[in-house]
Coordinates of C-alpha atoms in Angstrom, one line a residue:
X408 CA 109.0 247.7 195.2
X409 CA 108.7 248.8 191.3
X410 CA 105.8 251.7 191.1
X411 CA 103.0 250.7 188.5
X412 CA 102.6 251.9 185.1
X413 CA 99.8 254.5 185.9
X414 CA 100.7 256.9 183.0
X415 CA 97.8 256.1 180.3
X416 CA 95.3 256.7 183.1
X417 CA 97.1 259.7 184.1
X418 CA 97.3 261.1 180.5
X419 CA 94.2 260.0 179.1
X420 CA 91.3 259.5 181.5
X421 CA 89.9 262.0 183.0
X422 CA 90.7 264.1 186.1
X423 CA 87.5 263.2 187.5
X424 CA 88.9 259.7 188.6
X425 CA 88.8 259.2 192.4
X426 CA 89.2 255.8 193.9
X427 CA 92.3 254.9 192.1
X428 CA 94.2 257.5 193.6
X429 CA 93.7 256.2 196.9
X430 CA 94.7 252.8 195.7
X431 CA 97.6 253.6 193.1
X432 CA 98.0 249.8 191.9
X433 CA 96.8 248.3 188.3
X434 CA 94.3 245.6 189.4
X435 CA 94.1 242.5 187.6
X436 CA 92.0 239.8 189.2
X437 CA 90.0 239.2 192.0
X438 CA 88.1 236.3 193.9
X439 CA 86.1 236.3 197.1
X440 CA 87.5 239.4 199.3
X441 CA 90.7 239.6 197.9
X442 CA 92.1 241.5 194.9
X443 CA 95.4 240.8 192.9
X444 CA 97.2 243.6 191.0
X445 CA 99.4 243.0 187.7
X446 CA 102.6 242.2 189.8
X447 CA 101.0 239.7 192.1
X448 CA 100.5 241.6 195.1
X449 CA 96.8 240.7 196.6
X450 CA 94.8 243.2 198.7
X451 CA 91.8 242.4 201.1
X452 CA 88.8 244.0 200.3
X453 CA 86.7 245.7 202.7
X454 CA 85.1 248.2 200.3
X455 CA 82.9 245.8 198.2
X456 CA 82.8 247.8 195.0
X457 CA 81.2 250.4 197.3
X458 CA 78.6 248.1 198.4
X459 CA 78.1 246.2 194.9
X460 CA 79.6 243.4 195.6
X461 CA 77.9 241.9 198.8
X462 CA 78.7 238.0 197.3
X463 CA 82.4 238.7 196.8
X464 CA 84.4 239.0 193.7
X465 CA 83.4 236.1 191.0
X466 CA 81.6 234.3 193.5
X467 CA 81.6 230.8 192.1
X468 CA 77.8 229.9 192.3
X469 CA 77.1 233.2 190.5
X470 CA 80.0 233.0 188.0
X471 CA 78.8 229.4 186.8
X472 CA 75.1 230.8 186.3
X473 CA 76.5 233.4 184.2
X474 CA 78.8 231.5 182.1
X475 CA 76.2 229.0 181.7
X476 CA 73.7 231.7 180.3
X477 CA 76.3 233.3 178.1
X478 CA 77.5 229.8 176.3
X479 CA 74.0 228.9 175.3
X480 CA 73.7 232.4 173.7
X481 CA 71.3 233.5 176.4
X482 CA 69.9 237.1 175.4
X483 CA 72.3 239.8 176.7
X484 CA 70.6 243.0 175.9
X485 CA 66.6 243.0 176.3
X486 CA 65.2 246.5 176.7
X487 CA 61.9 246.0 178.4
X488 CA 61.3 242.4 176.3
X489 CA 60.1 239.3 178.3
X490 CA 62.8 237.1 178.1
X491 CA 63.2 234.0 180.3
X492 CA 65.9 235.4 182.1
X493 CA 63.9 238.4 183.4
X494 CA 60.9 235.8 184.2
X495 CA 63.5 233.6 186.4
X496 CA 64.5 236.6 188.1
X497 CA 61.0 238.2 188.9
X498 CA 59.9 234.7 189.6
X499 CA 62.6 234.4 192.4
X500 CA 62.7 237.8 193.6
X501 CA 58.7 237.3 194.4
X502 CA 59.1 233.8 196.1
X503 CA 62.4 234.3 197.9
X504 CA 62.3 238.3 198.8
X505 CA 58.6 239.8 198.7
X506 CA 56.4 237.1 199.7
X507 CA 58.4 235.9 202.7
X508 CA 58.1 239.5 204.0
X509 CA 54.4 240.2 203.2
X510 CA 55.7 243.1 200.7
X511 CA 53.2 244.0 198.3
X512 CA 55.6 245.7 195.4
X513 CA 55.5 246.0 191.8
X514 CA 59.0 245.8 190.1
X515 CA 60.4 248.7 187.8
X516 CA 63.6 248.1 185.9
X517 CA 64.5 251.8 185.8
X518 CA 68.2 251.6 184.2
X519 CA 71.5 250.2 185.2
X520 CA 72.3 252.4 188.1
X521 CA 71.2 253.5 191.5
X522 CA 70.7 257.0 190.6
X523 CA 68.4 255.7 187.9
X524 CA 66.3 254.1 190.5
X525 CA 66.3 257.4 192.4
X526 CA 65.3 259.4 189.5
X527 CA 62.3 256.9 188.8
X528 CA 61.3 257.1 192.4
X529 CA 61.2 261.0 192.7
X530 CA 59.6 261.2 189.4
X531 CA 56.8 258.6 190.2
X532 CA 56.0 260.2 193.4
X533 CA 55.7 263.8 191.8
X534 CA 53.4 262.3 189.4
X535 CA 51.3 260.5 191.8
X536 CA 51.0 263.4 194.4
X537 CA 50.5 266.0 191.8
X538 CA 53.2 267.9 193.9
X539 CA 57.1 268.8 193.4
X540 CA 58.9 269.4 196.7
X541 CA 60.6 266.2 198.1
X542 CA 62.3 266.6 201.7
X543 CA 65.7 264.5 202.2
X544 CA 67.8 264.8 205.0
X545 CA 71.2 266.5 206.1
X546 CA 74.3 264.3 205.0
X547 CA 72.0 262.2 202.9
X548 CA 73.2 260.8 199.2
X549 CA 70.9 259.7 196.4
X550 CA 73.3 259.9 193.4
X551 CA 75.1 261.8 190.8
X552 CA 72.4 262.9 188.4
X553 CA 70.6 266.0 188.9
X554 CA 67.3 264.9 190.4
X555 CA 69.4 262.8 192.6
X556 CA 71.6 265.8 193.6
X557 CA 68.9 268.0 194.4
X558 CA 67.9 265.5 197.3
X559 CA 71.6 264.8 198.4
X560 CA 73.6 267.0 201.2
X561 CA 77.1 267.4 200.3
X562 CA 78.2 270.4 199.2
X563 CA 81.1 269.3 197.3
X564 CA 78.9 267.1 195.2
X565 CA 76.2 269.4 194.9
X566 CA 78.5 272.2 193.3
X567 CA 79.2 269.7 190.4
X568 CA 75.9 270.1 188.9
X569 CA 76.7 273.8 187.6
X570 CA 72.8 275.0 187.8
X571 CA 70.5 275.1 190.8
X572 CA 69.0 272.0 192.3
X573 CA 65.6 272.7 193.2
X574 CA 62.3 271.3 194.7
X575 CA 64.3 269.3 197.4
X576 CA 64.3 270.5 201.0
X577 CA 66.7 269.3 203.6
X578 CA 65.6 268.2 207.4
X579 CA 67.6 267.1 210.1
X580 CA 68.6 263.4 210.2
X581 CA 68.4 261.5 213.3
X582 CA 70.5 263.0 216.2
X583 CA 71.5 265.9 214.2
X584 CA 70.9 267.7 217.1
X585 CA 72.8 265.2 219.6
X586 CA 69.5 264.6 221.1
X587 CA 68.5 268.1 222.2
X588 CA 65.7 268.5 220.0
X589 CA 62.7 266.2 219.7
X590 CA 62.2 263.9 216.4
X591 CA 60.8 265.6 213.5
X592 CA 59.8 269.3 215.6
X593 CA 61.0 271.4 213.0
X594 CA 59.8 269.5 209.9
X595 CA 56.3 269.0 211.3
X596 CA 56.3 272.8 212.6
X597 CA 57.1 273.7 208.9
X598 CA 54.5 271.4 207.3
X599 CA 51.4 272.7 209.8
X600 CA 52.5 276.4 209.7
X601 CA 50.9 278.4 206.5
X602 CA 53.4 280.7 206.8
X603 CA 56.6 278.3 206.5
X604 CA 57.0 278.9 203.1
X605 CA 57.4 275.1 202.6
X606 CA 55.7 273.6 199.5
X607 CA 53.6 270.9 201.0
X608 CA 56.0 267.6 199.5
X609 CA 55.1 264.8 197.6
X610 CA 57.7 262.3 199.6
X611 CA 60.1 261.8 201.8
X612 CA 63.2 260.0 200.8
X613 CA 65.6 258.7 203.5
X614 CA 68.7 256.2 204.1
X615 CA 68.5 253.8 207.1
X616 CA 72.1 254.2 207.2
X617 CA 73.8 256.9 205.9
X618 CA 76.7 255.4 203.9
X619 CA 78.2 258.3 202.0
X620 CA 77.3 260.8 204.6
X621 CA 79.4 258.9 207.5
X622 CA 77.7 256.0 208.5
X623 CA 74.7 257.6 210.2
X624 CA 72.5 255.4 211.6
X625 CA 68.9 256.0 211.9
X626 CA 67.2 254.4 214.9
X627 CA 63.8 251.8 214.4
X628 CA 62.2 254.2 216.8
X629 CA 62.9 257.4 214.4
X630 CA 62.0 255.6 211.0
X631 CA 58.7 254.3 212.4
X632 CA 58.1 258.0 213.6
X633 CA 58.8 259.2 210.1
X634 CA 56.6 256.7 208.2
X635 CA 53.6 258.1 210.9
X636 CA 54.7 261.6 209.6
X637 CA 54.4 260.8 206.4
X638 CA 50.9 258.9 206.6
X639 CA 49.3 261.5 208.5
X640 CA 50.5 264.5 206.3
X641 CA 49.9 262.5 202.8
X642 CA 53.6 262.2 201.7
X643 CA 55.0 259.1 199.9
X644 CA 58.1 257.7 202.1
X645 CA 60.8 256.3 199.8
X646 CA 63.8 254.5 201.2
X647 CA 66.8 254.6 199.5
X648 CA 68.0 250.9 200.1
X649 CA 71.0 251.0 197.3
X650 CA 74.1 250.7 199.6
X651 CA 72.4 249.3 202.4
X652 CA 69.7 246.4 200.9
X653 CA 70.4 243.4 199.7
X654 CA 71.6 242.4 203.1
X655 CA 74.0 244.8 204.3
X656 CA 72.3 245.7 207.6
X657 CA 71.4 241.8 208.3
X658 CA 67.7 241.5 207.0
X659 CA 67.5 241.8 203.3
X660 CA 66.0 245.2 203.4
X661 CA 67.9 247.7 205.7
X662 CA 64.0 248.6 206.9
X663 CA 62.8 245.2 208.0
X664 CA 64.2 246.0 211.5
X665 CA 62.2 249.1 211.9
X666 CA 59.1 247.2 210.9
X667 CA 58.2 249.9 208.3
X668 CA 56.4 249.4 204.7
X669 CA 58.1 252.2 202.6
X670 CA 55.7 253.2 199.7
X671 CA 58.8 253.1 197.0
X672 CA 62.2 251.4 197.5
X673 CA 64.9 251.6 195.3
X674 CA 67.5 249.1 194.9
X675 CA 70.8 248.8 192.9
X676 CA 74.6 247.8 193.9
X677 CA 74.4 244.4 194.9
X678 CA 70.7 243.4 193.8
X679 CA 72.7 241.9 190.7
X680 CA 75.0 239.6 193.0
X681 CA 78.2 240.1 190.8
X682 CA 78.7 244.0 190.1
X683 CA 76.8 244.2 187.2
X684 CA 74.9 246.9 186.2
X685 CA 71.2 246.3 187.4
X686 CA 68.7 248.5 189.7
X687 CA 65.0 248.3 190.9
X688 CA 62.5 250.7 191.8
X689 CA 59.6 248.9 194.2
X690 CA 56.4 250.2 194.8
X691 CA 53.0 249.7 196.1
X692 CA 50.6 248.7 193.4
X693 CA 48.1 251.4 193.9
X694 CA 51.3 254.1 193.1
X695 CA 51.9 252.0 189.4
X696 CA 50.4 255.0 187.2
X697 CA 53.0 254.8 184.7
X698 CA 51.8 255.1 180.9
X699 CA 53.7 252.8 179.0
X700 CA 57.0 253.9 177.9
X701 CA 56.6 257.0 180.3
X702 CA 60.1 256.4 181.5
X703 CA 62.3 253.9 180.1
X704 CA 66.0 253.6 179.6
X705 CA 68.3 251.5 176.7
X706 CA 70.2 249.1 179.5
X707 CA 67.3 248.5 181.6
X708 CA 67.2 244.7 180.1
X709 CA 70.5 243.7 181.3
X710 CA 69.8 239.9 181.0
X711 CA 73.1 238.7 182.5
X712 CA 72.5 240.9 185.6
X713 CA 69.1 238.9 186.3
X714 CA 70.7 235.3 185.8
X715 CA 73.1 236.4 188.2
X716 CA 70.8 238.1 190.8
X717 CA 68.4 234.9 190.9
X718 CA 71.2 232.9 191.2
X719 CA 72.4 235.2 194.4
X720 CA 68.6 234.9 195.8
X721 CA 68.5 231.5 195.5
X722 CA 71.8 230.5 197.1
X723 CA 71.7 233.2 200.1
X724 CA 68.3 233.9 200.7
X725 CA 66.0 230.9 200.6
X726 CA 66.8 229.5 203.7
X727 CA 67.2 232.8 206.1
X728 CA 71.4 232.1 206.7
X729 CA 72.9 234.8 205.3
X730 CA 70.9 237.2 207.8
X731 CA 72.3 235.3 210.4
X732 CA 75.8 235.2 209.8
X733 CA 75.8 238.8 208.9
X734 CA 75.0 239.8 212.1
X735 CA 77.0 237.5 213.5
X736 CA 80.1 238.6 211.8
X737 CA 78.8 242.5 212.7
X738 CA 79.4 241.5 216.2
X739 CA 82.7 240.6 215.3
X740 CA 83.5 243.8 213.6
X741 CA 81.8 245.5 217.0
X742 CA 84.1 243.7 219.2
X743 CA 87.2 244.8 217.1
X744 CA 86.0 248.5 216.8
X745 CA 85.4 248.4 220.6
X746 CA 89.2 247.6 221.5
X747 CA 90.3 250.1 219.0
X748 CA 88.3 252.6 220.8
X749 CA 89.6 251.7 224.0
X750 CA 92.9 252.1 222.7
X751 CA 92.2 255.6 221.3
X752 CA 90.2 257.8 223.2
X753 CA 89.8 260.4 220.0
X754 CA 87.9 257.3 218.3
X755 CA 84.8 256.3 218.0
X756 CA 82.3 254.1 215.9
X757 CA 79.0 253.2 214.8
X758 CA 77.2 250.8 212.2
X759 CA 74.9 247.9 211.9
X760 CA 75.2 244.3 210.0
X761 CA 78.4 244.6 208.0
X762 CA 78.5 248.2 207.5
X763 CA 80.8 250.6 210.0
X764 CA 82.1 253.6 210.5
X765 CA 85.2 254.6 212.5
X766 CA 85.7 258.6 213.1
X767 CA 88.1 260.4 214.6
X768 CA 88.4 264.0 216.6
X769 CA 91.2 264.8 213.8
X770 CA 89.2 264.4 210.4
X771 CA 91.9 264.1 208.3
X772 CA 93.1 261.2 210.4
X773 CA 90.7 258.6 208.6
X774 CA 92.2 259.5 205.1
X775 CA 95.6 258.7 206.8
X776 CA 94.3 255.4 208.1
X777 CA 93.1 254.0 204.7
X778 CA 96.3 255.1 203.1
X779 CA 98.1 253.2 205.8
X780 CA 95.7 250.5 205.1
X781 CA 96.5 250.2 201.6
X782 CA 100.5 250.0 202.3
X783 CA 99.4 246.9 204.6
X784 CA 97.3 245.2 201.7
X785 CA 94.0 246.3 202.5
X786 CA 91.1 248.4 200.7
X787 CA 90.0 251.0 203.1
X788 CA 87.8 253.8 202.0
X789 CA 86.5 257.1 203.8
X790 CA 83.2 258.6 203.8
X791 CA 81.6 261.8 205.3
X792 CA 81.4 265.2 204.1
X793 CA 84.8 265.8 205.2
X794 CA 86.3 262.2 204.7
X795 CA 86.3 261.9 208.1
X796 CA 85.0 258.3 208.7
X797 CA 86.8 255.1 208.1
X798 CA 84.2 253.2 206.6
X799 CA 84.1 248.9 206.7
X800 CA 82.2 247.5 203.9
X801 CA 83.6 244.0 203.7
X802 CA 81.9 241.1 201.5
X803 CA 79.0 239.7 203.4
X804 CA 80.4 236.5 202.2
X805 CA 84.0 237.2 203.8
X806 CA 85.1 234.5 206.2
X807 CA 85.3 234.6 210.4
X808 CA 89.4 234.7 209.5
X809 CA 89.6 237.1 206.5
X810 CA 87.2 239.6 208.8
X811 CA 89.8 239.3 211.7
X812 CA 93.0 239.6 209.7
X813 CA 91.2 242.8 207.9
X814 CA 90.3 244.1 211.2
X815 CA 93.7 243.5 212.9
X816 CA 95.2 245.8 209.8
X817 CA 92.7 248.4 210.5
X818 CA 94.0 248.2 213.9
X819 CA 97.1 248.4 213.1
X820 CA 96.9 251.0 210.8
X821 CA 95.1 253.4 213.1
X822 CA 98.1 252.7 215.9
X823 CA 101.0 253.7 213.1
X824 CA 99.0 256.6 212.2
X825 CA 98.3 258.4 215.8

């Protein structure tokens, strides 16, 4: 096989690039759960744009809606102006997502990316409570801008800030002490001790499943206890659902299973449905204390994203079938991972819905598995502070046959790197 021509990327593009180093190909086309490089080789995608392609590449329903909108010269760039595309999205989001779940949220468009949504959530919580400190959790990841990095756990990513990251305090995530310490013992003790040195937090921010942190799954009872603690201690609860929302764990929101109602929710990645930049910050109406223009952004009105987002909600969330399908596909993944771990004593797995992690005693093994999987025609990525977890994140629309193919390829990669 002739090596791809990567010269322009290697000479002109910054050294900061990362995913392309593990997948040395020049991709040209994509459809559904498959990508094709410029030489015609196809790859099964178990990465899904880091969770931004829950409905697959170039989903035909969303593509048709987008093409129709562009062909009629629909508005592309709209800042926060009222547009027909935004109205259609808001009405669909309210009718398909919020009302059936009895969620009262106001909707804010903070900018194109997930970290924009997190920054707005942190800013709003501090404005509402008049306090600066925000509690996050060990191994959390909330974004790469400075406010988001301050509540992110990964030391490598934090080091890139170049300045002190302040006003964030980490607490142990669920099962951080392997079940040896009662939930929130340390957190609650600090809150109640006038000598602890912990400034009373404005909010707590949490992922129900830590994606970048290693596919760490919070128990429903832990999340309920966290909400109760926030209520008792006058702190807002922020759920970062940027990677785990939009159906990744089964329900549209990942916190639905726990039966909680966060004060603030951040969404991005697959909210546009098509991989187009879009993010939302949702919050209870009484928290809507913004002054006009107090938080804004040039690209918060990406109207083509509103079009595909509305189409995705109509196509996949109006009848409740997507959740059932995702949970069924998740059972298929779980059975395959059980078999892999039965074959390899050094392996263990965890996950929910269609997000799963496979971890080995040897932390270098995950990278080797992902490299071998690429050679076999599959995109897999690692996760965790030491890249010690193989992360499975296929499109929610993947067929059972494609899912089985990918799971067999992954199992082969594990065997061949033993």
